[in-house]
Amino acid sequence: MTKLRNSVGERIRAIRKAKGLTQQQLAELSGLDDAYIGSVERGERNFSIDTLEKIVNGLHVPISDLFRVYNFESQKEIARIEAIDEFATIISDLDLKQVDTLKKIINDLKEAFN
């Protein structure tokens, strides 16, 4: 079971960093101690579902984001996942029209690269 705990902890850390939050800030947002957040991120804590819910609420992400398992075999893959986390953070505060506009811009850029 440690593998899943470590994977979830790594995702919490990655999402927290993508949002530009410190462990202290996430602790305040989730109502937990910053040392506790650190131990969860390192996979040292066997945390409860209630604790996980507090962290998810503090991060403002769907719980499914924590259970995505990635294969970090290359720097390219790591950079791609970090970018996805950052983009998700950027669009989380946009309205639907802004998201649609951003999608069009990204598709135009993608075509320009081809």
PDB file of N, CA and C in Angstrom:
ATOM      1  N   MET A   1       0.811  -1.206   0.000  1.00  0.00           N
ATOM      2  CA  MET A   1       0.000   0.000   0.000  1.00  0.00           C
ATOM      3  C   MET A   1       0.848   1.261   0.000  1.00  0.00           C
ATOM      4  N   THR A   2       2.113   1.144   0.349  1.00  0.00           N
ATOM      5  CA  THR A   2       2.981   2.313   0.409  1.00  0.00           C
ATOM      6  C   THR A   2       3.125   2.967  -0.952  1.00  0.00           C
ATOM      7  N   LYS A   3       3.096   2.190  -2.015  1.00  0.00           N
ATOM      8  CA  LYS A   3       3.257   2.756  -3.355  1.00  0.00           C
ATOM      9  C   LYS A   3       2.133   3.750  -3.660  1.00  0.00           C
ATOM     10  N   LEU A   4       0.899   3.411  -3.337  1.00  0.00           N
ATOM     11  CA  LEU A   4      -0.221   4.321  -3.569  1.00  0.00           C
ATOM     12  C   LEU A   4      -0.089   5.560  -2.693  1.00  0.00           C
ATOM     13  N   ARG A   5       0.260   5.372  -1.431  1.00  0.00           N
ATOM     14  CA  ARG A   5       0.432   6.506  -0.518  1.00  0.00           C
ATOM     15  C   ARG A   5       1.524   7.444  -1.034  1.00  0.00           C
ATOM     16  N   ASN A   6       2.621   6.893  -1.503  1.00  0.00           N
ATOM     17  CA  ASN A   6       3.708   7.714  -2.058  1.00  0.00           C
ATOM     18  C   ASN A   6       3.261   8.444  -3.315  1.00  0.00           C
ATOM     19  N   SER A   7       2.535   7.756  -4.175  1.00  0.00           N
ATOM     20  CA  SER A   7       2.067   8.355  -5.418  1.00  0.00           C
ATOM     21  C   SER A   7       1.112   9.523  -5.140  1.00  0.00           C
ATOM     22  N   VAL A   8       0.184   9.325  -4.211  1.00  0.00           N
ATOM     23  CA  VAL A   8      -0.757  10.399  -3.859  1.00  0.00           C
ATOM     24  C   VAL A   8       0.001  11.564  -3.233  1.00  0.00           C
ATOM     25  N   GLY A   9       0.953  11.274  -2.382  1.00  0.00           N
ATOM     26  CA  GLY A   9       1.762  12.327  -1.770  1.00  0.00           C
ATOM     27  C   GLY A   9       2.533  13.127  -2.801  1.00  0.00           C
ATOM     28  N   GLU A  10       3.095  12.438  -3.791  1.00  0.00           N
ATOM     29  CA  GLU A  10       3.827  13.125  -4.865  1.00  0.00           C
ATOM     30  C   GLU A  10       2.893  14.013  -5.680  1.00  0.00           C
ATOM     31  N   ARG A  11       1.670  13.535  -5.939  1.00  0.00           N
ATOM     32  CA  ARG A  11       0.701  14.350  -6.690  1.00  0.00           C
ATOM     33  C   ARG A  11       0.281  15.574  -5.881  1.00  0.00           C
ATOM     34  N   ILE A  12       0.097  15.413  -4.576  1.00  0.00           N
ATOM     35  CA  ILE A  12      -0.247  16.556  -3.726  1.00  0.00           C
ATOM     36  C   ILE A  12       0.857  17.604  -3.829  1.00  0.00           C
ATOM     37  N   ARG A  13       2.106  17.171  -3.713  1.00  0.00           N
ATOM     38  CA  ARG A  13       3.236  18.095  -3.817  1.00  0.00           C
ATOM     39  C   ARG A  13       3.267  18.786  -5.185  1.00  0.00           C
ATOM     40  N   ALA A  14       3.091  18.021  -6.253  1.00  0.00           N
ATOM     41  CA  ALA A  14       3.148  18.586  -7.601  1.00  0.00           C
ATOM     42  C   ALA A  14       2.040  19.611  -7.817  1.00  0.00           C
ATOM     43  N   ILE A  15       0.843  19.304  -7.375  1.00  0.00           N
ATOM     44  CA  ILE A  15      -0.272  20.237  -7.542  1.00  0.00           C
ATOM     45  C   ILE A  15      -0.064  21.469  -6.668  1.00  0.00           C
ATOM     46  N   ARG A  16       0.402  21.262  -5.442  1.00  0.00           N
ATOM     47  CA  ARG A  16       0.662  22.398  -4.542  1.00  0.00           C
ATOM     48  C   ARG A  16       1.681  23.347  -5.167  1.00  0.00           C
ATOM     49  N   LYS A  17       2.758  22.786  -5.708  1.00  0.00           N
ATOM     50  CA  LYS A  17       3.790  23.614  -6.329  1.00  0.00           C
ATOM     51  C   LYS A  17       3.272  24.303  -7.584  1.00  0.00           C
ATOM     52  N   ALA A  18       2.461  23.597  -8.378  1.00  0.00           N
ATOM     53  CA  ALA A  18       1.903  24.197  -9.588  1.00  0.00           C
ATOM     54  C   ALA A  18       1.013  25.386  -9.235  1.00  0.00           C
ATOM     55  N   LYS A  19       0.389  25.335  -8.089  1.00  0.00           N
ATOM     56  CA  LYS A  19      -0.464  26.435  -7.633  1.00  0.00           C
ATOM     57  C   LYS A  19       0.336  27.523  -6.924  1.00  0.00           C
ATOM     58  N   GLY A  20       1.642  27.308  -6.774  1.00  0.00           N
ATOM     59  CA  GLY A  20       2.501  28.303  -6.139  1.00  0.00           C
ATOM     60  C   GLY A  20       2.293  28.395  -4.636  1.00  0.00           C
ATOM     61  N   LEU A  21       1.868  27.306  -4.032  1.00  0.00           N
ATOM     62  CA  LEU A  21       1.617  27.293  -2.592  1.00  0.00           C
ATOM     63  C   LEU A  21       2.788  26.670  -1.840  1.00  0.00           C
ATOM     64  N   THR A  22       3.055  27.190  -0.654  1.00  0.00           N
ATOM     65  CA  THR A  22       4.006  26.547   0.248  1.00  0.00           C
ATOM     66  C   THR A  22       3.247  25.495   1.053  1.00  0.00           C
ATOM     67  N   GLN A  23       3.995  24.649   1.745  1.00  0.00           N
ATOM     68  CA  GLN A  23       3.345  23.675   2.626  1.00  0.00           C
ATOM     69  C   GLN A  23       2.557  24.396   3.717  1.00  0.00           C
ATOM     70  N   GLN A  24       3.090  25.490   4.205  1.00  0.00           N
ATOM     71  CA  GLN A  24       2.403  26.273   5.232  1.00  0.00           C
ATOM     72  C   GLN A  24       1.071  26.805   4.707  1.00  0.00           C
ATOM     73  N   GLN A  25       1.071  27.331   3.495  1.00  0.00           N
ATOM     74  CA  GLN A  25      -0.168  27.868   2.915  1.00  0.00           C
ATOM     75  C   GLN A  25      -1.205  26.772   2.702  1.00  0.00           C
ATOM     76  N   LEU A  26      -0.767  25.615   2.192  1.00  0.00           N
ATOM     77  CA  LEU A  26      -1.693  24.502   2.019  1.00  0.00           C
ATOM     78  C   LEU A  26      -2.221  24.042   3.370  1.00  0.00           C
ATOM     79  N   ALA A  27      -1.360  24.015   4.375  1.00  0.00           N
ATOM     80  CA  ALA A  27      -1.794  23.624   5.716  1.00  0.00           C
ATOM     81  C   ALA A  27      -2.892  24.558   6.213  1.00  0.00           C
ATOM     82  N   GLU A  28      -2.711  25.845   6.023  1.00  0.00           N
ATOM     83  CA  GLU A  28      -3.726  26.813   6.450  1.00  0.00           C
ATOM     84  C   GLU A  28      -5.027  26.630   5.683  1.00  0.00           C
ATOM     85  N   LEU A  29      -4.934  26.405   4.365  1.00  0.00           N
ATOM     86  CA  LEU A  29      -6.128  26.225   3.542  1.00  0.00           C
ATOM     87  C   LEU A  29      -6.881  24.941   3.884  1.00  0.00           C
ATOM     88  N   SER A  30      -6.152  23.939   4.347  1.00  0.00           N
ATOM     89  CA  SER A  30      -6.771  22.645   4.618  1.00  0.00           C
ATOM     90  C   SER A  30      -7.031  22.399   6.106  1.00  0.00           C
ATOM     91  N   GLY A  31      -6.588  23.314   6.949  1.00  0.00           N
ATOM     92  CA  GLY A  31      -6.809  23.147   8.389  1.00  0.00           C
ATOM     93  C   GLY A  31      -5.931  22.085   9.023  1.00  0.00           C
ATOM     94  N   LEU A  32      -4.760  21.891   8.448  1.00  0.00           N
ATOM     95  CA  LEU A  32      -3.814  20.890   8.961  1.00  0.00           C
ATOM     96  C   LEU A  32      -2.501  21.572   9.314  1.00  0.00           C
ATOM     97  N   ASP A  33      -1.631  20.846   9.962  1.00  0.00           N
ATOM     98  CA  ASP A  33      -0.312  21.349  10.338  1.00  0.00           C
ATOM     99  C   ASP A  33       0.639  21.228   9.142  1.00  0.00           C
ATOM    100  N   ASP A  34       1.539  22.197   8.976  1.00  0.00           N
ATOM    101  CA  ASP A  34       2.452  22.161   7.826  1.00  0.00           C
ATOM    102  C   ASP A  34       3.398  20.967   7.887  1.00  0.00           C
ATOM    103  N   ALA A  35       3.809  20.565   9.065  1.00  0.00           N
ATOM    104  CA  ALA A  35       4.670  19.382   9.184  1.00  0.00           C
ATOM    105  C   ALA A  35       3.905  18.133   8.743  1.00  0.00           C
ATOM    106  N   TYR A  36       2.620  18.111   9.035  1.00  0.00           N
ATOM    107  CA  TYR A  36       1.777  16.990   8.622  1.00  0.00           C
ATOM    108  C   TYR A  36       1.681  16.939   7.097  1.00  0.00           C
ATOM    109  N   ILE A  37       1.483  18.103   6.471  1.00  0.00           N
ATOM    110  CA  ILE A  37       1.432  18.171   5.006  1.00  0.00           C
ATOM    111  C   ILE A  37       2.731  17.619   4.419  1.00  0.00           C
ATOM    112  N   GLY A  38       3.859  18.018   4.982  1.00  0.00           N
ATOM    113  CA  GLY A  38       5.153  17.527   4.502  1.00  0.00           C
ATOM    114  C   GLY A  38       5.267  16.022   4.596  1.00  0.00           C
ATOM    115  N   SER A  39       4.805  15.461   5.708  1.00  0.00           N
ATOM    116  CA  SER A  39       4.901  14.010   5.872  1.00  0.00           C
ATOM    117  C   SER A  39       3.950  13.270   4.933  1.00  0.00           C
ATOM    118  N   VAL A  40       2.800  13.876   4.619  1.00  0.00           N
ATOM    119  CA  VAL A  40       1.885  13.277   3.643  1.00  0.00           C
ATOM    120  C   VAL A  40       2.534  13.293   2.260  1.00  0.00           C
ATOM    121  N   GLU A  41       3.132  14.427   1.894  1.00  0.00           N
ATOM    122  CA  GLU A  41       3.769  14.533   0.583  1.00  0.00           C
ATOM    123  C   GLU A  41       4.921  13.542   0.424  1.00  0.00           C
ATOM    124  N   ARG A  42       5.610  13.261   1.510  1.00  0.00           N
ATOM    125  CA  ARG A  42       6.732  12.307   1.449  1.00  0.00           C
ATOM    126  C   ARG A  42       6.274  10.856   1.573  1.00  0.00           C
ATOM    127  N   GLY A  43       4.977  10.641   1.765  1.00  0.00           N
ATOM    128  CA  GLY A  43       4.451   9.281   1.890  1.00  0.00           C
ATOM    129  C   GLY A  43       4.716   8.654   3.239  1.00  0.00           C
ATOM    130  N   GLU A  44       5.015   9.470   4.235  1.00  0.00           N
ATOM    131  CA  GLU A  44       5.334   8.955   5.568  1.00  0.00           C
ATOM    132  C   GLU A  44       4.096   8.737   6.437  1.00  0.00           C
ATOM    133  N   ARG A  45       2.991   9.342   6.076  1.00  0.00           N
ATOM    134  CA  ARG A  45       1.761   9.266   6.871  1.00  0.00           C
ATOM    135  C   ARG A  45       0.740   8.349   6.219  1.00  0.00           C
ATOM    136  N   ASN A  46       0.116   7.549   7.042  1.00  0.00           N
ATOM    137  CA  ASN A  46      -1.017   6.745   6.605  1.00  0.00           C
ATOM    138  C   ASN A  46      -2.264   7.567   6.917  1.00  0.00           C
ATOM    139  N   PHE A  47      -2.600   8.508   6.039  1.00  0.00           N
ATOM    140  CA  PHE A  47      -3.645   9.494   6.302  1.00  0.00           C
ATOM    141  C   PHE A  47      -5.036   8.924   6.023  1.00  0.00           C
ATOM    142  N   SER A  48      -6.031   9.566   6.633  1.00  0.00           N
ATOM    143  CA  SER A  48      -7.416   9.124   6.491  1.00  0.00           C
ATOM    144  C   SER A  48      -8.070   9.762   5.277  1.00  0.00           C
ATOM    145  N   ILE A  49      -9.214   9.244   4.928  1.00  0.00           N
ATOM    146  CA  ILE A  49     -10.020   9.826   3.853  1.00  0.00           C
ATOM    147  C   ILE A  49     -10.433  11.241   4.230  1.00  0.00           C
ATOM    148  N   ASP A  50     -10.743  11.470   5.505  1.00  0.00           N
ATOM    149  CA  ASP A  50     -11.121  12.809   5.965  1.00  0.00           C
ATOM    150  C   ASP A  50      -9.973  13.803   5.755  1.00  0.00           C
ATOM    151  N   THR A  51      -8.759  13.363   6.048  1.00  0.00           N
ATOM    152  CA  THR A  51      -7.592  14.220   5.837  1.00  0.00           C
ATOM    153  C   THR A  51      -7.397  14.488   4.354  1.00  0.00           C
ATOM    154  N   LEU A  52      -7.560  13.475   3.552  1.00  0.00           N
ATOM    155  CA  LEU A  52      -7.425  13.636   2.102  1.00  0.00           C
ATOM    156  C   LEU A  52      -8.458  14.634   1.586  1.00  0.00           C
ATOM    157  N   GLU A  53      -9.662  14.575   2.110  1.00  0.00           N
ATOM    158  CA  GLU A  53     -10.708  15.517   1.714  1.00  0.00           C
ATOM    159  C   GLU A  53     -10.323  16.948   2.077  1.00  0.00           C
ATOM    160  N   LYS A  54      -9.721  17.143   3.239  1.00  0.00           N
ATOM    161  CA  LYS A  54      -9.270  18.480   3.645  1.00  0.00           C
ATOM    162  C   LYS A  54      -8.205  19.009   2.684  1.00  0.00           C
ATOM    163  N   ILE A  55      -7.293  18.150   2.294  1.00  0.00           N
ATOM    164  CA  ILE A  55      -6.218  18.561   1.382  1.00  0.00           C
ATOM    165  C   ILE A  55      -6.791  18.900   0.010  1.00  0.00           C
ATOM    166  N   VAL A  56      -7.691  18.067  -0.497  1.00  0.00           N
ATOM    167  CA  VAL A  56      -8.323  18.315  -1.796  1.00  0.00           C
ATOM    168  C   VAL A  56      -9.082  19.638  -1.767  1.00  0.00           C
ATOM    169  N   ASN A  57      -9.793  19.893  -0.681  1.00  0.00           N
ATOM    170  CA  ASN A  57     -10.517  21.159  -0.553  1.00  0.00           C
ATOM    171  C   ASN A  57      -9.552  22.338  -0.492  1.00  0.00           C
ATOM    172  N   GLY A  58      -8.432  22.161   0.189  1.00  0.00           N
ATOM    173  CA  GLY A  58      -7.427  23.212   0.263  1.00  0.00           C
ATOM    174  C   GLY A  58      -6.784  23.501  -1.085  1.00  0.00           C
ATOM    175  N   LEU A  59      -6.607  22.464  -1.879  1.00  0.00           N
ATOM    176  CA  LEU A  59      -6.013  22.620  -3.213  1.00  0.00           C
ATOM    177  C   LEU A  59      -7.035  23.062  -4.259  1.00  0.00           C
ATOM    178  N   HIS A  60      -8.315  22.875  -3.968  1.00  0.00           N
ATOM    179  CA  HIS A  60      -9.391  23.195  -4.917  1.00  0.00           C
ATOM    180  C   HIS A  60      -9.231  22.404  -6.215  1.00  0.00           C
ATOM    181  N   VAL A  61      -9.063  21.094  -6.064  1.00  0.00           N
ATOM    182  CA  VAL A  61      -8.955  20.213  -7.226  1.00  0.00           C
ATOM    183  C   VAL A  61      -9.888  19.023  -7.036  1.00  0.00           C
ATOM    184  N   PRO A  62     -10.278  18.393  -8.133  1.00  0.00           N
ATOM    185  CA  PRO A  62     -11.062  17.163  -7.993  1.00  0.00           C
ATOM    186  C   PRO A  62     -10.188  16.062  -7.399  1.00  0.00           C
ATOM    187  N   ILE A  63     -10.775  15.214  -6.618  1.00  0.00           N
ATOM    188  CA  ILE A  63     -10.026  14.137  -5.966  1.00  0.00           C
ATOM    189  C   ILE A  63      -9.323  13.258  -6.999  1.00  0.00           C
ATOM    190  N   SER A  64      -9.914  13.122  -8.169  1.00  0.00           N
ATOM    191  CA  SER A  64      -9.317  12.265  -9.204  1.00  0.00           C
ATOM    192  C   SER A  64      -7.929  12.744  -9.617  1.00  0.00           C
ATOM    193  N   ASP A  65      -7.661  14.040  -9.468  1.00  0.00           N
ATOM    194  CA  ASP A  65      -6.330  14.566  -9.814  1.00  0.00           C
ATOM    195  C   ASP A  65      -5.226  13.943  -8.963  1.00  0.00           C
ATOM    196  N   LEU A  66      -5.567  13.508  -7.776  1.00  0.00           N
ATOM    197  CA  LEU A  66      -4.549  12.928  -6.890  1.00  0.00           C
ATOM    198  C   LEU A  66      -4.245  11.476  -7.222  1.00  0.00           C
ATOM    199  N   PHE A  67      -5.116  10.841  -7.983  1.00  0.00           N
ATOM    200  CA  PHE A  67      -4.933   9.426  -8.262  1.00  0.00           C
ATOM    201  C   PHE A  67      -4.458   9.149  -9.680  1.00  0.00           C
ATOM    202  N   ARG A  68      -4.048  10.177 -10.366  1.00  0.00           N
ATOM    203  CA  ARG A  68      -3.442   9.979 -11.683  1.00  0.00           C
ATOM    204  C   ARG A  68      -2.004   9.530 -11.472  1.00  0.00           C
ATOM    205  N   VAL A  69      -1.680   8.389 -12.020  1.00  0.00           N
ATOM    206  CA  VAL A  69      -0.334   7.853 -11.873  1.00  0.00           C
ATOM    207  C   VAL A  69       0.395   8.056 -13.191  1.00  0.00           C
ATOM    208  N   TYR A  70       1.547   8.680 -13.104  1.00  0.00           N
ATOM    209  CA  TYR A  70       2.326   8.973 -14.289  1.00  0.00           C
ATOM    210  C   TYR A  70       3.622   8.194 -14.256  1.00  0.00           C
ATOM    211  N   ASN A  71       4.130   7.924 -15.445  1.00  0.00           N
ATOM    212  CA  ASN A  71       5.393   7.235 -15.580  1.00  0.00           C
ATOM    213  C   ASN A  71       6.462   8.294 -15.862  1.00  0.00           C
ATOM    214  N   PHE A  72       7.237   8.614 -14.843  1.00  0.00           N
ATOM    215  CA  PHE A  72       8.229   9.670 -14.964  1.00  0.00           C
ATOM    216  C   PHE A  72       9.557   9.122 -15.487  1.00  0.00           C
ATOM    217  N   GLU A  73       9.517   8.597 -16.710  1.00  0.00           N
ATOM    218  CA  GLU A  73      10.723   8.018 -17.286  1.00  0.00           C
ATOM    219  C   GLU A  73      11.612   9.057 -17.945  1.00  0.00           C
ATOM    220  N   SER A  74      11.053  10.179 -18.349  1.00  0.00           N
ATOM    221  CA  SER A  74      11.863  11.146 -19.072  1.00  0.00           C
ATOM    222  C   SER A  74      11.590  12.559 -18.584  1.00  0.00           C
ATOM    223  N   GLN A  75      12.535  13.427 -18.844  1.00  0.00           N
ATOM    224  CA  GLN A  75      12.372  14.840 -18.502  1.00  0.00           C
ATOM    225  C   GLN A  75      11.209  15.436 -19.287  1.00  0.00           C
ATOM    226  N   LYS A  76      11.008  14.964 -20.503  1.00  0.00           N
ATOM    227  CA  LYS A  76       9.912  15.453 -21.330  1.00  0.00           C
ATOM    228  C   LYS A  76       8.574  15.155 -20.662  1.00  0.00           C
ATOM    229  N   GLU A  77       8.418  13.956 -20.153  1.00  0.00           N
ATOM    230  CA  GLU A  77       7.173  13.565 -19.478  1.00  0.00           C
ATOM    231  C   GLU A  77       6.971  14.382 -18.203  1.00  0.00           C
ATOM    232  N   ILE A  78       8.016  14.582 -17.448  1.00  0.00           N
ATOM    233  CA  ILE A  78       7.930  15.382 -16.224  1.00  0.00           C
ATOM    234  C   ILE A  78       7.515  16.806 -16.560  1.00  0.00           C
ATOM    235  N   ALA A  79       8.128  17.398 -17.580  1.00  0.00           N
ATOM    236  CA  ALA A  79       7.789  18.764 -17.990  1.00  0.00           C
ATOM    237  C   ALA A  79       6.347  18.842 -18.467  1.00  0.00           C
ATOM    238  N   ARG A  80       5.886  17.832 -19.174  1.00  0.00           N
ATOM    239  CA  ARG A  80       4.507  17.813 -19.674  1.00  0.00           C
ATOM    240  C   ARG A  80       3.510  17.784 -18.520  1.00  0.00           C
ATOM    241  N   ILE A  81       3.748  16.943 -17.527  1.00  0.00           N
ATOM    242  CA  ILE A  81       2.842  16.837 -16.378  1.00  0.00           C
ATOM    243  C   ILE A  81       2.854  18.125 -15.563  1.00  0.00           C
ATOM    244  N   GLU A  82       4.023  18.707 -15.370  1.00  0.00           N
ATOM    245  CA  GLU A  82       4.102  19.977 -14.646  1.00  0.00           C
ATOM    246  C   GLU A  82       3.326  21.062 -15.385  1.00  0.00           C
ATOM    247  N   ALA A  83       3.424  21.088 -16.703  1.00  0.00           N
ATOM    248  CA  ALA A  83       2.688  22.081 -17.491  1.00  0.00           C
ATOM    249  C   ALA A  83       1.182  21.867 -17.379  1.00  0.00           C
ATOM    250  N   ILE A  84       0.743  20.623 -17.416  1.00  0.00           N
ATOM    251  CA  ILE A  84      -0.684  20.324 -17.271  1.00  0.00           C
ATOM    252  C   ILE A  84      -1.197  20.820 -15.923  1.00  0.00           C
ATOM    253  N   ASP A  85      -0.451  20.570 -14.865  1.00  0.00           N
ATOM    254  CA  ASP A  85      -0.853  21.046 -13.534  1.00  0.00           C
ATOM    255  C   ASP A  85      -0.923  22.570 -13.493  1.00  0.00           C
ATOM    256  N   GLU A  86       0.047  23.235 -14.104  1.00  0.00           N
ATOM    257  CA  GLU A  86       0.050  24.702 -14.126  1.00  0.00           C
ATOM    258  C   GLU A  86      -1.104  25.244 -14.962  1.00  0.00           C
ATOM    259  N   PHE A  87      -1.373  24.637 -16.114  1.00  0.00           N
ATOM    260  CA  PHE A  87      -2.479  25.084 -16.949  1.00  0.00           C
ATOM    261  C   PHE A  87      -3.816  24.893 -16.227  1.00  0.00           C
ATOM    262  N   ALA A  88      -3.966  23.773 -15.538  1.00  0.00           N
ATOM    263  CA  ALA A  88      -5.202  23.531 -14.783  1.00  0.00           C
ATOM    264  C   ALA A  88      -5.405  24.608 -13.731  1.00  0.00           C
ATOM    265  N   THR A  89      -4.319  25.029 -13.098  1.00  0.00           N
ATOM    266  CA  THR A  89      -4.402  26.100 -12.111  1.00  0.00           C
ATOM    267  C   THR A  89      -4.806  27.412 -12.763  1.00  0.00           C
ATOM    268  N   ILE A  90      -4.235  27.712 -13.905  1.00  0.00           N
ATOM    269  CA  ILE A  90      -4.526  28.966 -14.605  1.00  0.00           C
ATOM    270  C   ILE A  90      -5.993  29.041 -15.010  1.00  0.00           C
ATOM    271  N   ILE A  91      -6.531  27.970 -15.566  1.00  0.00           N
ATOM    272  CA  ILE A  91      -7.900  28.038 -16.080  1.00  0.00           C
ATOM    273  C   ILE A  91      -8.960  27.860 -14.998  1.00  0.00           C
ATOM    274  N   SER A  92      -8.562  27.469 -13.801  1.00  0.00           N
ATOM    275  CA  SER A  92      -9.557  27.197 -12.757  1.00  0.00           C
ATOM    276  C   SER A  92     -10.378  28.420 -12.378  1.00  0.00           C
ATOM    277  N   ASP A  93      -9.854  29.620 -12.584  1.00  0.00           N
ATOM    278  CA  ASP A  93     -10.583  30.840 -12.230  1.00  0.00           C
ATOM    279  C   ASP A  93     -11.244  31.517 -13.428  1.00  0.00           C
ATOM    280  N   LEU A  94     -11.149  30.904 -14.598  1.00  0.00           N
ATOM    281  CA  LEU A  94     -11.729  31.507 -15.797  1.00  0.00           C
ATOM    282  C   LEU A  94     -13.178  31.069 -15.975  1.00  0.00           C
ATOM    283  N   ASP A  95     -13.970  31.936 -16.615  1.00  0.00           N
ATOM    284  CA  ASP A  95     -15.347  31.538 -16.930  1.00  0.00           C
ATOM    285  C   ASP A  95     -15.325  30.717 -18.217  1.00  0.00           C
ATOM    286  N   LEU A  96     -16.478  30.179 -18.577  1.00  0.00           N
ATOM    287  CA  LEU A  96     -16.569  29.267 -19.719  1.00  0.00           C
ATOM    288  C   LEU A  96     -16.138  29.934 -21.027  1.00  0.00           C
ATOM    289  N   LYS A  97     -16.515  31.174 -21.239  1.00  0.00           N
ATOM    290  CA  LYS A  97     -16.137  31.887 -22.469  1.00  0.00           C
ATOM    291  C   LYS A  97     -14.620  32.070 -22.534  1.00  0.00           C
ATOM    292  N   GLN A  98     -14.002  32.391 -21.409  1.00  0.00           N
ATOM    293  CA  GLN A  98     -12.551  32.555 -21.375  1.00  0.00           C
ATOM    294  C   GLN A  98     -11.844  31.231 -21.636  1.00  0.00           C
ATOM    295  N   VAL A  99     -12.368  30.150 -21.093  1.00  0.00           N
ATOM    296  CA  VAL A  99     -11.779  28.825 -21.321  1.00  0.00           C
ATOM    297  C   VAL A  99     -11.872  28.468 -22.802  1.00  0.00           C
ATOM    298  N   ASP A 100     -13.024  28.717 -23.415  1.00  0.00           N
ATOM    299  CA  ASP A 100     -13.182  28.435 -24.850  1.00  0.00           C
ATOM    300  C   ASP A 100     -12.201  29.255 -25.685  1.00  0.00           C
ATOM    301  N   THR A 101     -12.034  30.523 -25.333  1.00  0.00           N
ATOM    302  CA  THR A 101     -11.091  31.386 -26.050  1.00  0.00           C
ATOM    303  C   THR A 101      -9.668  30.858 -25.901  1.00  0.00           C
ATOM    304  N   LEU A 102      -9.305  30.467 -24.708  1.00  0.00           N
ATOM    305  CA  LEU A 102      -7.964  29.930 -24.464  1.00  0.00           C
ATOM    306  C   LEU A 102      -7.740  28.643 -25.243  1.00  0.00           C
ATOM    307  N   LYS A 103      -8.747  27.779 -25.308  1.00  0.00           N
ATOM    308  CA  LYS A 103      -8.627  26.545 -26.089  1.00  0.00           C
ATOM    309  C   LYS A 103      -8.380  26.851 -27.563  1.00  0.00           C
ATOM    310  N   LYS A 104      -9.072  27.851 -28.097  1.00  0.00           N
ATOM    311  CA  LYS A 104      -8.865  28.229 -29.497  1.00  0.00           C
ATOM    312  C   LYS A 104      -7.447  28.742 -29.718  1.00  0.00           C
ATOM    313  N   ILE A 105      -6.968  29.555 -28.794  1.00  0.00           N
ATOM    314  CA  ILE A 105      -5.603  30.083 -28.905  1.00  0.00           C
ATOM    315  C   ILE A 105      -4.589  28.946 -28.882  1.00  0.00           C
ATOM    316  N   ILE A 106      -4.783  28.016 -27.971  1.00  0.00           N
ATOM    317  CA  ILE A 106      -3.855  26.877 -27.862  1.00  0.00           C
ATOM    318  C   ILE A 106      -3.889  26.032 -29.135  1.00  0.00           C
ATOM    319  N   ASN A 107      -5.067  25.795 -29.679  1.00  0.00           N
ATOM    320  CA  ASN A 107      -5.154  25.038 -30.933  1.00  0.00           C
ATOM    321  C   ASN A 107      -4.479  25.773 -32.078  1.00  0.00           C
ATOM    322  N   ASP A 108      -4.623  27.107 -32.135  1.00  0.00           N
ATOM    323  CA  ASP A 108      -3.934  27.899 -33.158  1.00  0.00           C
ATOM    324  C   ASP A 108      -2.420  27.797 -33.001  1.00  0.00           C
ATOM    325  N   LEU A 109      -1.945  27.852 -31.769  1.00  0.00           N
ATOM    326  CA  LEU A 109      -0.507  27.710 -31.519  1.00  0.00           C
ATOM    327  C   LEU A 109      -0.011  26.317 -31.917  1.00  0.00           C
ATOM    328  N   LYS A 110      -0.798  25.310 -31.586  1.00  0.00           N
ATOM    329  CA  LYS A 110      -0.421  23.936 -31.936  1.00  0.00           C
ATOM    330  C   LYS A 110      -0.280  23.798 -33.446  1.00  0.00           C
ATOM    331  N   GLU A 111      -1.225  24.358 -34.201  1.00  0.00           N
ATOM    332  CA  GLU A 111      -1.158  24.312 -35.664  1.00  0.00           C
ATOM    333  C   GLU A 111       0.059  25.073 -36.185  1.00  0.00           C
ATOM    334  N   ALA A 112       0.389  26.191 -35.539  1.00  0.00           N
ATOM    335  CA  ALA A 112       1.550  26.976 -35.962  1.00  0.00           C
ATOM    336  C   ALA A 112       2.845  26.208 -35.759  1.00  0.00           C
ATOM    337  N   PHE A 113       2.902  25.352 -34.734  1.00  0.00           N
ATOM    338  CA  PHE A 113       4.096  24.556 -34.477  1.00  0.00           C
ATOM    339  C   PHE A 113       4.264  23.418 -35.478  1.00  0.00           C
ATOM    340  N   ASN A 114       3.164  23.013 -36.094  1.00  0.00           N
ATOM    341  CA  ASN A 114       3.220  21.904 -37.068  1.00  0.00           C
ATOM    342  C   ASN A 114       3.605  22.447 -38.352  1.00  0.00           C
TER     343      ASN A 114
END
